[in-house]
Amino acid sequence: AQKITQTQPGMFVQEKEAVTLDCTYDTSDQSYGLFWYKQPSSGEMIFLIYQGSYDEQNATEGRYSLNFQKARKSANLVISASQLGDSAMYFCAMREPYSGGGADGLTFGKGTHLIIQP
Amino acid sequence: DTGVSQDPRHKITKRGQNVTFRCDPISEHNRLYWYRQTLGQGPEFLTYFQNEAQLEKSRLLSDRFSAERPKGSFSTLEIQRTEQGDSAMYLCASSLARGGATEAFFGQGTRLTVV
């Protein structure tokens, strides 16, 4: 079974609109972390936002917010007021301390290719 | 530039040749990770180091792959007798172990093409 599922292979969004990128995850651990990374065409993975499984508030970082619904095992990324520079691949990832991958090793989804149109 | 740097950025090699990649992490970071990313997929964990100790290796890391971090600073990833299936982007990441969230910072990767 997929640990991280991103159901949107690609999305087209008009500039300045808000966009929601979906992510669902599967874990039996009680303690885990959820991350979103952005990968532009240059290849570098850029950290955007983090949500811990015990955090009660949804994480926010500037224009990025994470809609964390623990019971549904969903961690959607919301980008407000999208910009042309937001066009990139976006990956949802999970850290499970006791399930391999090292203390901080991440399991990634397949990504969503977001294209912002002027 | 104080980010994670990887060298080379691109490598084309013939099947059967050995290749070695280098990663220089952020200087104060004690954890270093290697990931592999194939086209259309997210990165997959290969191995990680805490200081100079290699603490975990994925099943993806066959015997032809070896990684080192001899002084707890830079790391090398060597692939022996390369195969076409090794063609991928190899990403290095580093983090600073401390209580709470430890986000990993990634380099720009080394894109390997085996012909």
Coordinates of C-alpha atoms in Angstrom, one line a residue, chain A residues 46-117:
Chain A
I46 CA 12.8 23.2 -1.2
F47 CA 11.2 22.7 2.3
L48 CA 7.9 24.5 2.6
I49 CA 6.0 23.5 5.7
Y50 CA 5.9 20.9 8.5
Q51 CA 3.1 19.4 10.6
G52 CA 3.7 17.2 13.6
S53 CA 1.2 14.5 14.4
Y54 CA 0.6 16.0 17.9
D55 CA 0.3 19.6 16.7
E56 CA -3.2 20.8 17.4
Q57 CA -3.0 23.9 15.2
N58 CA -2.6 23.7 11.4
A59 CA 0.9 24.8 10.3
T60 CA 1.2 28.0 8.4
E61 CA 4.3 29.6 6.7
G62 CA 3.6 32.8 4.8
R63 CA 1.3 31.9 1.8
Y64 CA 1.5 28.2 2.7
S65 CA -0.8 26.5 5.1
L66 CA -1.3 22.8 5.9
N67 CA -4.9 21.6 6.3
F68 CA -4.3 18.7 8.7
Q69 CA -7.2 16.3 9.3
K70 CA -5.7 13.6 11.5
A71 CA -8.8 11.3 11.6
R72 CA -9.0 11.3 7.8
K73 CA -5.2 11.0 7.5
S74 CA -5.0 13.9 5.2
A75 CA -2.5 16.8 5.0
N76 CA -3.4 19.0 2.2
L77 CA -1.2 22.0 1.2
V78 CA -3.0 25.3 0.6
I79 CA -1.2 28.0 -1.4
S80 CA -3.0 31.4 -1.2
A81 CA -2.7 34.0 -3.9
S82 CA -0.7 31.8 -6.3
Q83 CA 2.2 33.4 -8.3
L84 CA 3.8 32.4 -11.5
G85 CA 6.9 31.3 -9.5
D86 CA 4.9 28.7 -7.7
S87 CA 4.9 26.5 -10.9
A88 CA 6.8 23.4 -9.8
M89 CA 6.4 19.8 -8.6
Y90 CA 5.1 19.6 -5.1
F91 CA 5.8 16.6 -2.9
C92 CA 4.1 15.5 0.3
A93 CA 6.3 13.4 2.6
M94 CA 6.1 11.6 5.9
R95 CA 8.6 10.8 8.6
E96 CA 8.0 7.8 10.7
P97 CA 10.7 7.4 13.3
Y98 CA 10.3 3.7 13.8
S99 CA 9.5 2.5 10.3
G100 CA 12.9 2.7 8.6
G101 CA 14.5 5.5 6.7
G102 CA 16.4 6.7 9.7
A103 CA 15.4 9.1 12.3
D104 CA 14.6 11.7 9.8
G105 CA 14.3 9.7 6.6
L106 CA 11.3 10.6 4.5
T107 CA 8.8 8.7 2.4
F108 CA 7.6 10.8 -0.5
G109 CA 4.5 10.7 -2.6
K110 CA 4.6 10.8 -6.4
G111 CA 4.1 14.5 -6.5
T112 CA 1.7 17.0 -8.2
H113 CA 2.9 19.2 -11.1
L114 CA 1.4 22.6 -10.5
I115 CA 1.3 25.1 -13.3
I116 CA 0.3 28.7 -12.6
Q117 CA -1.2 30.4 -15.7

